[in-house]
Amino acid sequence: EAKLNEEMRTWHWYDEMLFKYYRDNEWSFRKASKETKIGTKSIFTTIKYCKDRLRENCAEDYEDYINEDYEKI
């Protein structure tokens, strides 16, 4: 989780804020849209972009963790 948070700190504040709220509150896009007044398409696009960045930049560490190769992390 520390690696994910470290990666997220490099993002634009909007992307980081929206993804953290999505992750921590398990929002639906519609509920998030109502609460934030941000369009559902914008939320969907941002969350998809954030997930892609995490997969790209943290996938190897996550895979090492799952395979218990802790010395590679």
Short mmCIF file of N, CA and C in Angstrom, two decimals:
data_model
loop_
_atom_site.label_atom_id
_atom_site.label_comp_id
_atom_site.label_asym_id
_atom_site.label_seq_id
_atom_site.Cartn_x
_atom_site.Cartn_y
_atom_site.Cartn_z
N GLU A 1 0.82 -1.19 0.00
CA GLU A 1 0.00 0.00 0.00
C GLU A 1 0.87 1.26 0.00
N ALA A 2 2.00 1.21 0.65
CA ALA A 2 2.89 2.37 0.68
C ALA A 2 3.35 2.74 -0.72
N LYS A 3 3.63 1.75 -1.54
CA LYS A 3 4.05 2.00 -2.92
C LYS A 3 2.93 2.68 -3.71
N LEU A 4 1.69 2.24 -3.48
CA LEU A 4 0.55 2.85 -4.15
C LEU A 4 0.40 4.31 -3.73
N ASN A 5 0.50 4.57 -2.44
CA ASN A 5 0.38 5.94 -1.94
C ASN A 5 1.51 6.82 -2.47
N GLU A 6 2.70 6.25 -2.54
CA GLU A 6 3.85 7.00 -3.08
C GLU A 6 3.59 7.36 -4.54
N GLU A 7 3.08 6.43 -5.30
CA GLU A 7 2.75 6.70 -6.71
C GLU A 7 1.68 7.77 -6.81
N MET A 8 0.66 7.68 -5.97
CA MET A 8 -0.46 8.62 -6.04
C MET A 8 -0.02 10.05 -5.69
N ARG A 9 0.98 10.18 -4.84
CA ARG A 9 1.48 11.52 -4.47
C ARG A 9 2.13 12.24 -5.66
N THR A 10 2.48 11.52 -6.71
CA THR A 10 3.09 12.15 -7.88
C THR A 10 2.04 12.67 -8.86
N TRP A 11 0.77 12.36 -8.61
CA TRP A 11 -0.30 12.74 -9.52
C TRP A 11 -0.75 14.18 -9.29
N HIS A 12 -1.51 14.68 -10.23
CA HIS A 12 -2.19 15.96 -10.08
C HIS A 12 -3.13 15.85 -8.88
N TRP A 13 -3.31 16.93 -8.13
CA TRP A 13 -4.10 16.89 -6.91
C TRP A 13 -5.52 16.39 -7.15
N TYR A 14 -6.10 16.77 -8.28
CA TYR A 14 -7.48 16.36 -8.60
C TYR A 14 -7.57 14.85 -8.76
N ASP A 15 -6.65 14.27 -9.51
CA ASP A 15 -6.65 12.82 -9.73
C ASP A 15 -6.48 12.08 -8.40
N GLU A 16 -5.53 12.54 -7.60
CA GLU A 16 -5.26 11.89 -6.31
C GLU A 16 -6.48 11.98 -5.39
N MET A 17 -7.07 13.16 -5.27
CA MET A 17 -8.22 13.38 -4.40
C MET A 17 -9.39 12.52 -4.83
N LEU A 18 -9.71 12.52 -6.11
CA LEU A 18 -10.85 11.78 -6.59
C LEU A 18 -10.65 10.27 -6.43
N PHE A 19 -9.45 9.78 -6.73
CA PHE A 19 -9.19 8.35 -6.60
C PHE A 19 -9.22 7.91 -5.14
N LYS A 20 -8.68 8.71 -4.24
CA LYS A 20 -8.71 8.36 -2.81
C LYS A 20 -10.14 8.28 -2.30
N TYR A 21 -10.98 9.25 -2.68
CA TYR A 21 -12.37 9.20 -2.27
C TYR A 21 -13.06 7.98 -2.84
N TYR A 22 -12.79 7.68 -4.08
CA TYR A 22 -13.38 6.50 -4.73
C TYR A 22 -12.93 5.22 -4.02
N ARG A 23 -11.64 5.11 -3.76
CA ARG A 23 -11.08 3.91 -3.13
C ARG A 23 -11.57 3.75 -1.69
N ASP A 24 -11.54 4.81 -0.93
CA ASP A 24 -11.86 4.74 0.49
C ASP A 24 -13.35 4.64 0.79
N ASN A 25 -14.18 5.18 -0.08
CA ASN A 25 -15.62 5.21 0.16
C ASN A 25 -16.40 4.24 -0.70
N GLU A 26 -15.73 3.59 -1.63
CA GLU A 26 -16.37 2.65 -2.54
C GLU A 26 -17.62 3.24 -3.17
N TRP A 27 -17.47 4.46 -3.67
CA TRP A 27 -18.55 5.16 -4.36
C TRP A 27 -18.93 4.48 -5.65
N SER A 28 -20.18 4.63 -6.01
CA SER A 28 -20.56 4.38 -7.39
C SER A 28 -20.29 5.71 -8.11
N PHE A 29 -20.15 5.68 -9.40
CA PHE A 29 -19.88 6.91 -10.14
C PHE A 29 -21.06 7.88 -10.02
N ARG A 30 -22.26 7.36 -10.00
CA ARG A 30 -23.44 8.23 -9.86
C ARG A 30 -23.48 8.91 -8.50
N LYS A 31 -23.20 8.15 -7.46
CA LYS A 31 -23.19 8.72 -6.11
C LYS A 31 -22.08 9.77 -5.98
N ALA A 32 -20.93 9.45 -6.52
CA ALA A 32 -19.81 10.40 -6.49
C ALA A 32 -20.18 11.68 -7.24
N SER A 33 -20.86 11.52 -8.36
CA SER A 33 -21.27 12.68 -9.15
C SER A 33 -22.23 13.57 -8.38
N LYS A 34 -23.19 12.95 -7.69
CA LYS A 34 -24.14 13.73 -6.89
C LYS A 34 -23.45 14.47 -5.76
N GLU A 35 -22.52 13.80 -5.10
CA GLU A 35 -21.86 14.41 -3.94
C GLU A 35 -20.84 15.48 -4.32
N THR A 36 -20.22 15.35 -5.48
CA THR A 36 -19.15 16.28 -5.85
C THR A 36 -19.55 17.29 -6.92
N LYS A 37 -20.69 17.05 -7.57
CA LYS A 37 -21.14 17.90 -8.69
C LYS A 37 -20.20 17.79 -9.89
N ILE A 38 -19.48 16.68 -9.99
CA ILE A 38 -18.61 16.40 -11.13
C ILE A 38 -19.34 15.39 -12.01
N GLY A 39 -19.28 15.56 -13.30
CA GLY A 39 -19.99 14.67 -14.22
C GLY A 39 -19.50 13.22 -14.12
N THR A 40 -20.43 12.28 -14.33
CA THR A 40 -20.07 10.87 -14.23
C THR A 40 -19.02 10.48 -15.26
N LYS A 41 -19.09 11.05 -16.45
CA LYS A 41 -18.10 10.72 -17.48
C LYS A 41 -16.71 11.18 -17.05
N SER A 42 -16.62 12.36 -16.45
CA SER A 42 -15.34 12.87 -15.97
C SER A 42 -14.78 11.98 -14.85
N ILE A 43 -15.66 11.56 -13.94
CA ILE A 43 -15.23 10.69 -12.86
C ILE A 43 -14.75 9.36 -13.41
N PHE A 44 -15.53 8.77 -14.31
CA PHE A 44 -15.16 7.49 -14.92
C PHE A 44 -13.80 7.59 -15.60
N THR A 45 -13.61 8.63 -16.40
CA THR A 45 -12.35 8.81 -17.14
C THR A 45 -11.17 8.97 -16.19
N THR A 46 -11.35 9.75 -15.14
CA THR A 46 -10.27 9.97 -14.17
C THR A 46 -9.93 8.69 -13.42
N ILE A 47 -10.92 7.95 -12.95
CA ILE A 47 -10.67 6.71 -12.21
C ILE A 47 -10.00 5.68 -13.11
N LYS A 48 -10.46 5.58 -14.35
CA LYS A 48 -9.85 4.64 -15.30
C LYS A 48 -8.39 5.01 -15.53
N TYR A 49 -8.11 6.29 -15.73
CA TYR A 49 -6.75 6.77 -15.93
C TYR A 49 -5.88 6.45 -14.71
N CYS A 50 -6.42 6.67 -13.52
CA CYS A 50 -5.66 6.39 -12.29
C CYS A 50 -5.36 4.91 -12.14
N LYS A 51 -6.35 4.06 -12.40
CA LYS A 51 -6.13 2.62 -12.31
C LYS A 51 -5.08 2.16 -13.31
N ASP A 52 -5.12 2.72 -14.52
CA ASP A 52 -4.13 2.36 -15.54
C ASP A 52 -2.72 2.76 -15.09
N ARG A 53 -2.60 3.94 -14.50
CA ARG A 53 -1.29 4.38 -14.01
C ARG A 53 -0.78 3.48 -12.89
N LEU A 54 -1.66 3.07 -11.99
CA LEU A 54 -1.25 2.16 -10.92
C LEU A 54 -0.82 0.82 -11.49
N ARG A 55 -1.57 0.30 -12.44
CA ARG A 55 -1.18 -0.98 -13.06
C ARG A 55 0.18 -0.86 -13.73
N GLU A 56 0.39 0.23 -14.43
CA GLU A 56 1.63 0.43 -15.17
C GLU A 56 2.83 0.61 -14.24
N ASN A 57 2.65 1.37 -13.19
CA ASN A 57 3.79 1.74 -12.34
C ASN A 57 3.96 0.87 -11.10
N CYS A 58 2.95 0.12 -10.71
CA CYS A 58 3.05 -0.66 -9.48
C CYS A 58 2.76 -2.14 -9.67
N ALA A 59 2.47 -2.58 -10.85
CA ALA A 59 2.07 -3.97 -11.08
C ALA A 59 3.18 -4.95 -10.71
N GLU A 60 4.41 -4.62 -11.05
CA GLU A 60 5.52 -5.52 -10.76
C GLU A 60 5.69 -5.72 -9.26
N ASP A 61 5.61 -4.64 -8.49
CA ASP A 61 5.74 -4.74 -7.04
C ASP A 61 4.59 -5.55 -6.45
N TYR A 62 3.39 -5.34 -6.96
CA TYR A 62 2.24 -6.10 -6.47
C TYR A 62 2.41 -7.59 -6.78
N GLU A 63 2.88 -7.89 -7.96
CA GLU A 63 3.11 -9.28 -8.35
C GLU A 63 4.17 -9.92 -7.45
N ASP A 64 5.25 -9.17 -7.16
CA ASP A 64 6.29 -9.68 -6.25
C ASP A 64 5.71 -9.94 -4.86
N TYR A 65 4.84 -9.08 -4.41
CA TYR A 65 4.20 -9.25 -3.11
C TYR A 65 3.35 -10.52 -3.09
N ILE A 66 2.56 -10.73 -4.12
CA ILE A 66 1.70 -11.92 -4.21
C ILE A 66 2.56 -13.18 -4.24
N ASN A 67 3.70 -13.14 -4.95
CA ASN A 67 4.57 -14.30 -5.07
C ASN A 67 5.55 -14.43 -3.90
N GLU A 68 5.41 -13.55 -2.91
CA GLU A 68 6.25 -13.54 -1.71
C GLU A 68 7.73 -13.33 -2.03
N ASP A 69 8.01 -12.57 -3.07
CA ASP A 69 9.38 -12.19 -3.40
C ASP A 69 9.67 -10.83 -2.78
N TYR A 70 9.66 -10.79 -1.46
CA TYR A 70 9.74 -9.51 -0.75
C TYR A 70 11.05 -8.78 -0.98
N GLU A 71 12.12 -9.49 -1.26
CA GLU A 71 13.41 -8.83 -1.47
C GLU A 71 13.42 -8.02 -2.78
N LYS A 72 12.49 -8.28 -3.68
CA LYS A 72 12.42 -7.53 -4.93
C LYS A 72 11.59 -6.25 -4.82
N ILE A 73 10.88 -6.10 -3.73
CA ILE A 73 10.00 -4.94 -3.58
C ILE A 73 10.80 -3.73 -3.13
#
